[in-house]
CSV table of C-alpha atoms in Angstrom, one decimal:
chain,number,residue,atom,x,y,z
A,1,MET,CA,-43.2,33.8,68.5
A,2,ASN,CA,-46.2,31.5,68.4
A,3,GLY,CA,-47.6,31.2,64.9
A,4,VAL,CA,-48.8,29.0,62.1
A,5,PHE,CA,-45.3,28.5,60.8
A,6,ASP,CA,-44.6,26.3,63.9
A,7,LEU,CA,-46.3,23.3,62.3
A,8,GLY,CA,-44.9,20.3,64.1
A,9,GLY,CA,-47.8,18.2,65.4
A,10,THR,CA,-50.6,20.3,63.7
A,11,ASP,CA,-53.5,18.1,62.6
A,12,GLY,CA,-55.9,18.4,59.7
A,13,LEU,CA,-53.6,19.6,57.0
A,14,GLY,CA,-54.4,16.8,54.6
A,15,PRO,CA,-52.2,14.4,52.7
A,16,VAL,CA,-48.7,15.1,51.5
A,17,GLU,CA,-48.8,16.1,47.9
A,18,ASN,CA,-46.3,13.6,46.5
A,19,ASP,CA,-46.3,13.9,42.8
A,20,HIS,CA,-43.8,13.8,40.0
A,21,MET,CA,-43.8,17.6,39.8
A,22,SER,CA,-42.0,17.7,43.0
A,23,GLU,CA,-38.9,16.5,41.4
A,24,ALA,CA,-38.3,19.8,39.6
A,25,VAL,CA,-35.9,22.1,41.5
A,26,PHE,CA,-37.9,25.1,40.3
A,27,ARG,CA,-41.5,24.7,39.2
A,28,ALA,CA,-41.8,28.2,37.6
A,29,GLU,CA,-39.6,30.7,36.0
A,30,TRP,CA,-40.4,33.2,38.7
A,31,GLU,CA,-39.1,30.8,41.4
A,32,LYS,CA,-35.7,30.9,39.6
A,33,ARG,CA,-35.7,34.7,40.0
A,34,VAL,CA,-36.6,34.6,43.7
A,35,PHE,CA,-34.2,31.9,44.9
A,36,PRO,CA,-31.0,33.8,44.0
A,37,MET,CA,-32.2,37.0,45.7
A,38,PHE,CA,-31.6,35.3,49.0
A,39,ALA,CA,-27.8,35.2,49.0
A,40,GLN,CA,-27.4,38.6,47.3
A,41,SER,CA,-29.8,40.3,49.7
A,42,ALA,CA,-28.0,38.8,52.6
A,43,ARG,CA,-24.7,40.0,51.2
A,44,ALA,CA,-26.2,43.5,50.9
A,45,GLY,CA,-26.9,43.3,54.6
A,46,LEU,CA,-30.7,43.2,54.4
A,47,PHE,CA,-30.9,40.3,56.8
A,48,ASN,CA,-29.1,37.3,58.3
A,49,VAL,CA,-30.6,33.8,57.9
A,50,ASP,CA,-32.5,33.9,61.2
A,51,GLN,CA,-34.0,37.3,60.4
A,52,PHE,CA,-34.9,36.0,56.9
A,53,ARG,CA,-36.8,33.2,58.6
A,54,HIS,CA,-38.5,35.6,61.1
A,55,GLY,CA,-39.7,37.7,58.2
A,56,ILE,CA,-41.5,34.6,56.9
A,57,GLU,CA,-42.9,33.9,60.3
A,58,LYS,CA,-44.5,37.3,60.5
A,59,MET,CA,-46.6,36.7,57.3
A,60,ASP,CA,-50.3,36.8,57.5
A,61,PRO,CA,-51.1,33.3,58.7
A,62,ALA,CA,-53.7,32.5,56.0
A,63,GLU,CA,-51.4,33.7,53.3
A,64,TYR,CA,-48.6,31.7,54.9
A,65,LEU,CA,-50.6,28.4,54.5
A,66,LEU,CA,-51.9,29.2,51.0
A,67,SER,CA,-48.8,30.4,49.3
A,68,ASN,CA,-45.8,28.3,48.3
A,69,TYR,CA,-42.2,28.2,49.6
A,70,TYR,CA,-40.7,30.8,47.2
A,71,GLU,CA,-43.6,33.2,47.8
A,72,HIS,CA,-42.6,33.1,51.4
A,73,TRP,CA,-39.1,34.1,50.3
A,74,MET,CA,-40.4,36.9,48.2
A,75,HIS,CA,-42.4,38.1,51.2
A,76,THR,CA,-39.5,38.3,53.5
A,77,ILE,CA,-37.2,39.9,51.0
A,78,GLU,CA,-39.8,42.6,50.3
A,79,HIS,CA,-40.2,43.1,54.1
A,80,TYR,CA,-36.5,43.6,54.7
A,81,ALA,CA,-36.0,45.8,51.6
A,82,GLU,CA,-38.7,48.0,53.0
A,83,VAL,CA,-37.1,48.0,56.4
A,84,ALA,CA,-33.8,49.0,54.8
A,85,GLY,CA,-35.6,51.9,53.1
A,86,ILE,CA,-34.8,50.7,49.5
A,87,LEU,CA,-38.3,49.6,48.7
A,88,ASP,CA,-41.5,51.6,48.7
A,89,PRO,CA,-44.6,49.3,48.8
A,90,ALA,CA,-46.7,51.7,46.6
A,91,ASP,CA,-43.9,51.7,44.0
A,92,LEU,CA,-43.7,47.9,44.1
A,93,GLU,CA,-47.5,47.7,43.5
A,94,LYS,CA,-47.1,50.2,40.6
A,95,ARG,CA,-44.3,48.2,39.1
A,96,THR,CA,-46.2,44.9,39.6
A,97,GLN,CA,-49.2,46.3,37.7
A,98,TYR,CA,-46.9,47.4,34.9
A,99,TYR,CA,-45.3,44.0,34.5
A,100,LEU,CA,-48.7,42.3,34.8
A,101,GLU,CA,-49.9,44.4,31.8
A,102,ASN,CA,-46.5,44.1,30.0
A,103,PRO,CA,-45.2,40.7,31.0
A,104,ASP,CA,-42.5,40.8,28.3
A,105,ALA,CA,-41.2,44.3,29.3
A,106,PRO,CA,-37.5,44.0,30.1
A,107,LEU,CA,-35.9,44.5,33.5
A,108,PRO,CA,-33.9,47.6,34.0
A,109,GLU,CA,-30.4,47.7,32.6
A,110,ARG,CA,-28.1,45.8,34.9
A,111,GLU,CA,-24.6,46.6,35.7
A,112,THR,CA,-22.2,43.7,35.4
A,113,ASP,CA,-20.9,43.6,38.9
A,114,THR,CA,-18.3,40.9,38.8
A,115,GLU,CA,-17.8,41.2,42.6
A,116,ILE,CA,-21.3,39.8,43.3
A,117,VAL,CA,-20.8,36.9,40.9
A,118,GLU,CA,-17.5,36.1,42.6
A,119,PHE,CA,-19.3,36.3,45.9
A,120,VAL,CA,-22.0,33.9,45.0
A,121,ASP,CA,-19.5,31.4,43.6
A,122,TRP,CA,-17.5,31.7,46.9
A,123,ALA,CA,-20.7,31.4,49.0
A,124,VAL,CA,-22.0,28.3,47.1
A,125,SER,CA,-18.8,26.4,47.8
A,126,ASN,CA,-17.9,27.7,51.2
A,127,GLY,CA,-21.2,28.5,52.9
A,128,PHE,CA,-21.6,30.4,56.1
A,129,PRO,CA,-20.9,28.2,59.2
A,130,ALA,CA,-23.1,29.0,62.2
A,131,ASN,CA,-20.7,27.7,64.8
A,132,ARG,CA,-19.0,30.4,66.8
A,133,GLU,CA,-16.1,30.5,69.3
A,134,SER,CA,-17.1,31.1,72.9
A,135,ASP,CA,-15.4,30.5,76.2
A,136,LYS,CA,-18.8,29.7,77.8
A,137,GLU,CA,-18.7,26.5,79.7
A,138,ALA,CA,-21.3,23.9,78.8
A,139,ARG,CA,-23.9,23.4,81.6
A,140,PHE,CA,-25.0,20.1,80.3
A,141,SER,CA,-23.4,17.0,78.8
A,142,VAL,CA,-24.4,13.9,76.8
A,143,GLY,CA,-26.7,11.6,78.8
A,144,ASP,CA,-28.2,14.4,80.9
A,145,GLU,CA,-31.9,14.5,81.3
A,146,VAL,CA,-33.4,17.9,80.7
A,147,VAL,CA,-36.7,19.7,80.4
A,148,ILE,CA,-37.4,22.2,77.6
A,149,GLY,CA,-38.4,25.5,79.2
A,150,ASN,CA,-42.0,26.5,78.7
A,151,GLU,CA,-41.6,30.1,77.7
A,152,SER,CA,-43.4,31.5,74.7
A,153,PRO,CA,-41.1,34.4,73.7
A,154,TYR,CA,-42.2,37.1,71.3
A,155,GLY,CA,-39.9,37.5,68.3
A,156,HIS,CA,-37.8,34.8,66.6
A,157,THR,CA,-37.1,31.6,68.5
A,158,ARG,CA,-36.4,28.0,67.5
A,159,ARG,CA,-38.2,26.7,70.6
A,160,ALA,CA,-41.0,24.9,68.8
A,161,ARG,CA,-44.3,24.5,70.7
A,162,TYR,CA,-44.4,20.7,70.5
A,163,ILE,CA,-41.2,20.3,72.6
A,164,ARG,CA,-41.9,23.0,75.2
A,165,GLY,CA,-42.3,21.6,78.7
A,166,HIS,CA,-41.2,18.1,77.7
A,167,ARG,CA,-38.5,16.0,79.0
A,168,GLY,CA,-35.7,14.4,77.0
A,169,VAL,CA,-32.1,13.2,77.0
A,170,ILE,CA,-29.1,14.9,75.5
A,171,THR,CA,-27.6,12.6,72.8
A,172,ALA,CA,-25.0,15.0,71.4
A,173,ALA,CA,-23.3,18.2,72.4
A,174,HIS,CA,-22.1,20.3,69.4
A,175,GLY,CA,-20.2,23.3,71.0
A,176,THR,CA,-21.3,26.9,70.6
A,177,PHE,CA,-23.4,28.2,67.8
A,178,LEU,CA,-24.9,31.6,67.1
A,179,TYR,CA,-28.2,32.0,68.9
A,180,PRO,CA,-31.3,32.5,66.8
A,181,ASP,CA,-33.2,34.1,69.6
A,182,THR,CA,-30.8,37.1,69.5
A,183,ALA,CA,-29.5,36.9,65.9
A,184,GLY,CA,-33.1,36.6,64.5
A,185,ASN,CA,-34.2,39.6,66.4
A,186,GLY,CA,-31.3,41.9,65.4
A,187,LEU,CA,-29.5,41.4,68.8
A,188,GLY,CA,-26.3,39.8,67.7
A,189,ASP,CA,-24.8,36.3,67.4
A,190,CYS,CA,-24.4,35.7,71.2
A,191,PRO,CA,-23.2,32.1,70.9
A,192,GLU,CA,-24.7,29.4,73.1
A,193,HIS,CA,-24.1,25.7,73.5
A,194,LEU,CA,-26.1,23.5,71.1
A,195,TYR,CA,-27.4,20.1,72.0
A,196,THR,CA,-29.4,17.3,70.3
A,197,ILE,CA,-32.3,16.1,72.5
A,198,LYS,CA,-34.0,12.8,72.1
A,199,PHE,CA,-37.7,12.5,73.1
A,200,THR,CA,-39.8,9.5,73.1
A,201,ALA,CA,-42.9,10.0,71.0
A,202,ALA,CA,-45.0,9.1,74.0
A,203,GLU,CA,-43.5,12.0,76.0
A,204,LEU,CA,-44.4,14.4,73.2
A,205,TRP,CA,-47.8,13.1,72.1
A,206,GLY,CA,-49.0,11.0,75.0
A,207,PRO,CA,-49.0,7.2,75.1
A,208,GLU,CA,-52.4,6.9,73.4
A,209,ALA,CA,-51.5,8.9,70.3
A,210,ALA,CA,-47.8,8.1,69.9
A,211,ASP,CA,-46.1,5.4,68.0
A,212,PRO,CA,-45.1,2.8,70.7
A,213,ASN,CA,-41.5,2.8,69.6
A,214,GLY,CA,-41.3,6.3,68.0
A,215,VAL,CA,-38.5,8.7,68.8
A,216,ASN,CA,-38.1,12.5,68.0
A,217,TYR,CA,-34.9,14.4,67.9
A,218,PHE,CA,-34.7,18.2,68.2
A,219,ASP,CA,-31.6,20.5,68.5
A,220,VAL,CA,-31.8,23.2,71.2
A,221,TRP,CA,-29.6,26.0,72.5
A,222,GLU,CA,-28.7,25.9,76.2
A,223,PRO,CA,-31.0,28.8,77.3
A,224,TYR,CA,-34.0,26.6,76.3
A,225,LEU,CA,-33.0,23.9,78.8
A,226,THR,CA,-33.5,23.4,82.5
A,227,PRO,CA,-32.2,20.4,84.5
A,228,VAL,CA,-34.8,17.7,85.4
A,229,PRO,CA,-35.9,18.7,88.9
A,230,ALA,CA,-34.7,16.2,91.6
A,231,THR,CA,-38.1,15.1,92.8
A,232,GLN,CA,-37.2,11.5,93.5
A,233,GLY,CA,-37.0,10.4,97.1
A,234,ALA,CA,-38.9,11.5,100.2
B,1,MET,CA,-59.8,23.4,53.4
B,2,THR,CA,-56.5,22.4,51.8
B,3,ALA,CA,-52.9,23.3,52.5
B,4,ASN,CA,-52.0,22.7,48.9
B,5,PRO,CA,-51.3,26.2,47.5
B,6,THR,CA,-51.9,25.0,43.9
B,7,ASP,CA,-55.5,24.4,44.7
B,8,THR,CA,-56.4,27.7,46.2
B,9,PRO,CA,-53.9,30.3,45.0
B,10,LEU,CA,-54.1,33.7,46.5
B,11,ARG,CA,-52.4,35.1,43.5
B,12,THR,CA,-52.3,33.8,39.9
B,13,GLN,CA,-49.0,32.6,38.6
B,14,GLU,CA,-49.1,35.7,36.3
B,15,GLU,CA,-49.6,38.0,39.3
B,16,ILE,CA,-46.7,36.3,41.2
B,17,ALA,CA,-44.4,36.5,38.2
B,18,ALA,CA,-45.2,40.2,37.8
B,19,ARG,CA,-44.6,40.9,41.5
B,20,VAL,CA,-41.3,39.0,41.4
B,21,LYS,CA,-40.2,41.0,38.4
B,22,ALA,CA,-41.2,44.2,40.1
B,23,LEU,CA,-39.1,43.3,43.2
B,24,GLU,CA,-36.2,42.2,41.0
B,25,SER,CA,-36.3,45.6,39.2
B,26,VAL,CA,-36.1,47.4,42.5
B,27,LEU,CA,-33.2,45.3,43.8
B,28,ILE,CA,-31.3,45.7,40.5
B,29,GLU,CA,-31.7,49.5,40.7
B,30,LYS,CA,-30.5,49.5,44.3
B,31,GLY,CA,-27.4,47.5,43.4
B,32,VAL,CA,-28.5,44.5,45.5
B,33,VAL,CA,-28.7,41.9,42.7
B,34,THR,CA,-27.3,41.5,39.3
B,35,THR,CA,-28.6,39.3,36.5
B,36,LYS,CA,-25.3,37.6,36.1
B,37,ALA,CA,-25.3,36.5,39.7
B,38,VAL,CA,-28.9,35.4,39.5
B,39,ASP,CA,-28.2,33.3,36.4
B,40,ARG,CA,-25.1,31.9,38.0
B,41,LEU,CA,-27.0,30.7,41.1
B,42,VAL,CA,-29.8,29.2,39.1
B,43,GLU,CA,-27.2,27.3,36.9
B,44,VAL,CA,-25.5,25.9,40.0
B,45,TYR,CA,-28.7,24.7,41.7
B,46,GLU,CA,-30.3,23.4,38.5
B,47,ASN,CA,-27.3,21.6,37.1
B,48,GLU,CA,-24.4,21.3,39.4
B,49,VAL,CA,-25.8,20.7,42.9
B,50,GLY,CA,-28.5,18.3,43.7
B,51,PRO,CA,-29.6,14.8,44.8
B,52,GLN,CA,-27.1,13.3,42.4
B,53,LEU,CA,-24.4,14.4,44.7
B,54,GLY,CA,-26.0,12.8,47.7
B,55,ALA,CA,-26.5,9.6,45.7
B,56,LYS,CA,-22.8,9.6,45.0
B,57,VAL,CA,-22.0,9.9,48.7
B,58,VAL,CA,-24.4,7.1,49.6
B,59,ALA,CA,-23.0,4.8,46.9
B,60,LYS,CA,-19.5,5.4,48.1
B,61,ALA,CA,-20.5,4.7,51.7
B,62,TRP,CA,-22.1,1.4,50.6
B,63,THR,CA,-18.9,0.2,48.9
B,64,ASP,CA,-16.2,1.7,51.2
B,65,PRO,CA,-16.6,0.9,55.0
B,66,GLU,CA,-13.9,3.3,56.0
B,67,PHE,CA,-15.5,6.2,54.1
B,68,LYS,CA,-18.9,5.2,55.7
B,69,ALA,CA,-17.3,5.4,59.1
B,70,ARG,CA,-16.0,8.9,58.3
B,71,LEU,CA,-19.3,9.9,56.9
B,72,LEU,CA,-21.2,8.9,60.0
B,73,ALA,CA,-18.6,10.6,62.3
B,74,ASP,CA,-18.4,13.9,60.4
B,75,ALA,CA,-20.6,14.1,57.2
B,76,SER,CA,-19.4,17.5,56.2
B,77,ALA,CA,-15.7,16.5,56.3
B,78,ALA,CA,-16.4,13.2,54.5
B,79,CYS,CA,-18.4,15.0,51.8
B,80,ARG,CA,-15.6,17.5,51.3
B,81,GLU,CA,-13.3,14.6,50.3
B,82,LEU,CA,-15.6,14.3,47.3
B,83,GLY,CA,-15.8,18.1,46.7
B,84,ILE,CA,-19.4,18.2,48.0
B,85,GLY,CA,-20.5,20.8,50.5
B,86,GLY,CA,-21.0,24.6,50.8
B,87,LEU,CA,-24.1,26.6,51.4
B,88,GLN,CA,-26.5,24.9,53.8
B,89,GLY,CA,-24.2,21.9,53.9
B,90,GLU,CA,-21.8,23.4,56.4
B,91,GLU,CA,-22.8,21.1,59.3
B,92,MET,CA,-24.2,18.0,57.8
B,93,VAL,CA,-25.1,14.9,59.9
B,94,VAL,CA,-25.8,11.6,58.3
B,95,VAL,CA,-27.9,9.0,60.1
B,96,GLU,CA,-27.9,5.3,59.1
B,97,ASN,CA,-30.9,3.1,58.5
B,98,THR,CA,-30.7,-0.5,59.7
B,99,ASP,CA,-33.1,-3.5,59.8
B,100,THR,CA,-34.6,-2.1,63.0
B,101,VAL,CA,-34.3,1.7,62.7
B,102,GLN,CA,-35.7,4.0,60.1
B,103,HIS,CA,-34.7,7.7,60.1
B,104,VAL,CA,-36.8,10.5,58.7
B,105,ILE,CA,-35.8,14.2,58.3
B,106,VAL,CA,-38.1,17.2,58.5
B,107,CYS,CA,-37.9,20.9,59.4
B,108,THR,CA,-41.1,21.8,61.2
B,109,LEU,CA,-40.3,25.5,61.8
B,110,CYS,CA,-39.2,26.5,58.2
B,111,SER,CA,-37.9,24.2,55.5
B,112,CYS,CA,-34.2,23.6,56.2
B,113,TYR,CA,-32.4,21.0,54.2
B,114,PRO,CA,-28.9,20.3,53.1
B,115,TRP,CA,-28.9,22.1,49.8
B,116,PRO,CA,-26.2,20.0,48.3
B,117,VAL,CA,-28.9,17.2,48.2
B,118,LEU,CA,-31.9,19.4,47.3
B,119,PRO,CA,-35.3,18.5,48.6
B,120,PRO,CA,-38.5,17.9,46.6
B,121,ASN,CA,-41.2,20.5,47.0
B,122,TRP,CA,-43.4,18.4,49.2
B,123,TYR,CA,-40.7,18.5,51.8
B,124,LYS,CA,-41.3,22.2,52.3
B,125,ALA,CA,-45.1,22.0,52.3
B,126,PRO,CA,-47.2,22.3,55.5
B,127,PRO,CA,-48.7,18.8,55.5
B,128,PHE,CA,-45.4,17.0,55.6
B,129,ARG,CA,-43.9,19.4,58.2
B,130,ALA,CA,-47.0,19.2,60.4
B,131,ARG,CA,-47.6,15.4,60.4
B,132,ILE,CA,-44.3,13.6,60.1
B,133,VAL,CA,-43.3,14.4,63.7
B,134,ARG,CA,-46.6,13.1,65.2
B,135,GLU,CA,-47.7,10.2,62.9
B,136,PRO,CA,-44.6,9.2,61.0
B,137,ARG,CA,-45.6,5.6,60.5
B,138,LYS,CA,-49.0,6.6,59.1
B,139,VAL,CA,-47.5,9.2,56.8
B,140,LEU,CA,-44.9,6.8,55.5
B,141,ALA,CA,-47.5,4.1,54.8
B,142,GLU,CA,-50.4,6.3,53.5
B,143,ASP,CA,-48.7,9.2,51.8
B,144,PHE,CA,-45.5,7.5,50.5
B,145,GLY,CA,-46.6,3.9,50.1
B,146,TYR,CA,-43.8,2.8,52.4
B,147,PRO,CA,-45.3,0.7,55.2
B,148,LEU,CA,-42.9,-0.4,57.9
B,149,PRO,CA,-43.3,-3.3,60.3
B,150,ASP,CA,-44.2,-2.2,63.9
B,151,SER,CA,-40.9,-3.6,65.0
B,152,VAL,CA,-39.0,-0.9,63.1
B,153,GLU,CA,-38.3,2.1,65.3
B,154,ILE,CA,-38.9,5.4,63.5
B,155,ARG,CA,-36.6,8.2,64.5
B,156,VAL,CA,-37.7,11.7,63.3
B,157,TRP,CA,-35.0,14.4,63.1
B,158,ASP,CA,-36.3,18.0,63.1
B,159,SER,CA,-33.7,20.3,61.6
B,160,SER,CA,-34.3,23.0,64.1
B,161,SER,CA,-30.7,24.3,64.3
B,162,GLU,CA,-28.1,24.8,61.5
B,163,LEU,CA,-27.3,21.1,61.6
B,164,ARG,CA,-28.5,19.5,58.3
B,165,TYR,CA,-29.5,15.9,58.7
B,166,TRP,CA,-29.9,13.4,56.0
B,167,VAL,CA,-30.3,9.6,55.8
B,168,LEU,CA,-28.0,6.9,54.7
B,169,PRO,CA,-30.5,4.3,53.4
B,170,GLN,CA,-29.8,0.6,53.4
B,171,ARG,CA,-28.0,-0.9,50.4
B,172,PRO,CA,-30.6,-2.8,48.3
B,173,ALA,CA,-30.5,-6.6,48.3
B,174,GLY,CA,-28.8,-8.2,45.4
B,175,SER,CA,-26.7,-5.2,44.5
B,176,GLU,CA,-23.3,-6.9,45.3
B,177,HIS,CA,-22.3,-7.0,41.7
B,178,LEU,CA,-23.0,-3.3,40.9
B,179,SER,CA,-20.4,-0.6,40.5
B,180,GLU,CA,-20.4,2.6,42.5
B,181,GLU,CA,-22.0,4.5,39.6
B,182,GLN,CA,-24.7,1.9,39.1
B,183,LEU,CA,-25.4,1.9,42.9
B,184,ALA,CA,-25.7,5.8,42.8
B,185,GLU,CA,-28.5,5.4,40.3
B,186,LEU,CA,-30.6,3.4,42.8
B,187,VAL,CA,-30.5,6.2,45.4
B,188,THR,CA,-33.6,8.4,45.4
B,189,ARG,CA,-34.1,11.8,47.0
B,190,ASP,CA,-36.9,10.3,49.0
B,191,SER,CA,-34.6,7.6,50.4
B,192,MET,CA,-32.2,10.3,51.7
B,193,ILE,CA,-35.1,12.0,53.5
B,194,GLY,CA,-36.2,8.7,54.8
B,195,VAL,CA,-39.6,8.4,53.3
B,196,GLY,CA,-38.8,5.6,50.9
B,197,ALA,CA,-36.3,2.9,50.0
B,198,PRO,CA,-33.7,3.1,47.2
B,199,LYS,CA,-34.8,1.6,43.9
B,200,PRO,CA,-34.7,-2.1,43.8
B,201,VAL,CA,-32.0,-3.9,41.7
B,202,VAL,CA,-33.4,-4.9,38.3
B,203,THR,CA,-31.8,-8.1,37.3
B,204,GLU,CA,-31.5,-8.5,33.5
B,205,ALA,CA,-31.7,-12.2,33.8
B,206,ALA,CA,-35.0,-12.1,35.6
B,207,GLY,CA,-37.2,-15.0,34.6
B,208,ALA,CA,-34.2,-17.0,33.3
């Protein structure tokens, strides 16, 4: 989908806030409560990582820009808990009001589920690789010139606007990986070949605006690519 | 207009905290999360995982050419030799700065980063994600105080897939006598994103 989250090349957002506060992993106690919800909610089947991202992408654009990173996380977790039928927005508002008036009120009694703790320990050290076996043959190889297709699909995609329609060269071929354009839209892993594409800055931004010797790299899945049309010659 | 959420919050910190607590209470009741697991994850990412691990890898690469070759060939495998990896570090790619090439990492579509070398908060904020792909030289000079000569080629890596890029900065001049542990102390998080240099070597005999 086209949206404000697709920020590459957006002008007018002001300077990068680069202060000492940025060194803290978590800047508020509430951030510490949101961060761990991700792995556990994924374990519970509320979303995969691409769906998690897409939930953030669907935020109100003004709210997206004016809220911080972990508020984005809270938003998408709420969204998928509601989709799963385990969260009622009216109930969440009621509880929010209660905790606002009683900030020290305890959370509900929690069961000590050792399985979840074991899972998070396992997940932290092993992770979830996104490469997937496939017998699909690669249509492209390193050194090929390609053009990024111009499509603007609805739903989740990693086809950022700033690369669409532009021409680059494949610098690495990584094998097959789960495809966000299906995985993020609840349509399955559907592995596709993944490539790294090198663009000159001039190709992306025009020779006037670009750094004369700048280079941009972007990873794309095969369905985003089309061969460079053979227009040379008479 | 500003994209800095701390200037124009939509909700107060108290309101956000209350909403997070409300959400957590629901997820606890539904058996999705437990406190022990929440506490465990916070403990891991506050104390066990972080830029100190990336610094260790960089320092080893500076002192051990064979390790450096393995790191540049397959960063995840090389990091596993040191017990470093896991969540959001499954497919790491390390790119090496030289006298003529400066690499910079970003994620313009969300805020992906190799968690084993955690990012600072500005990395995830709209201004960095928006501008670094289009005017990297200006952002480095003006926002990070890191001007580079025009002769240096700036290569910006957008973490658009599950590959997690990070930068092997250049070893600081005059660091030949330092141990691996001392070298690791020079490696900053900014230098592994590519928006700054490692700390310079402080010579105790300066002025002598």
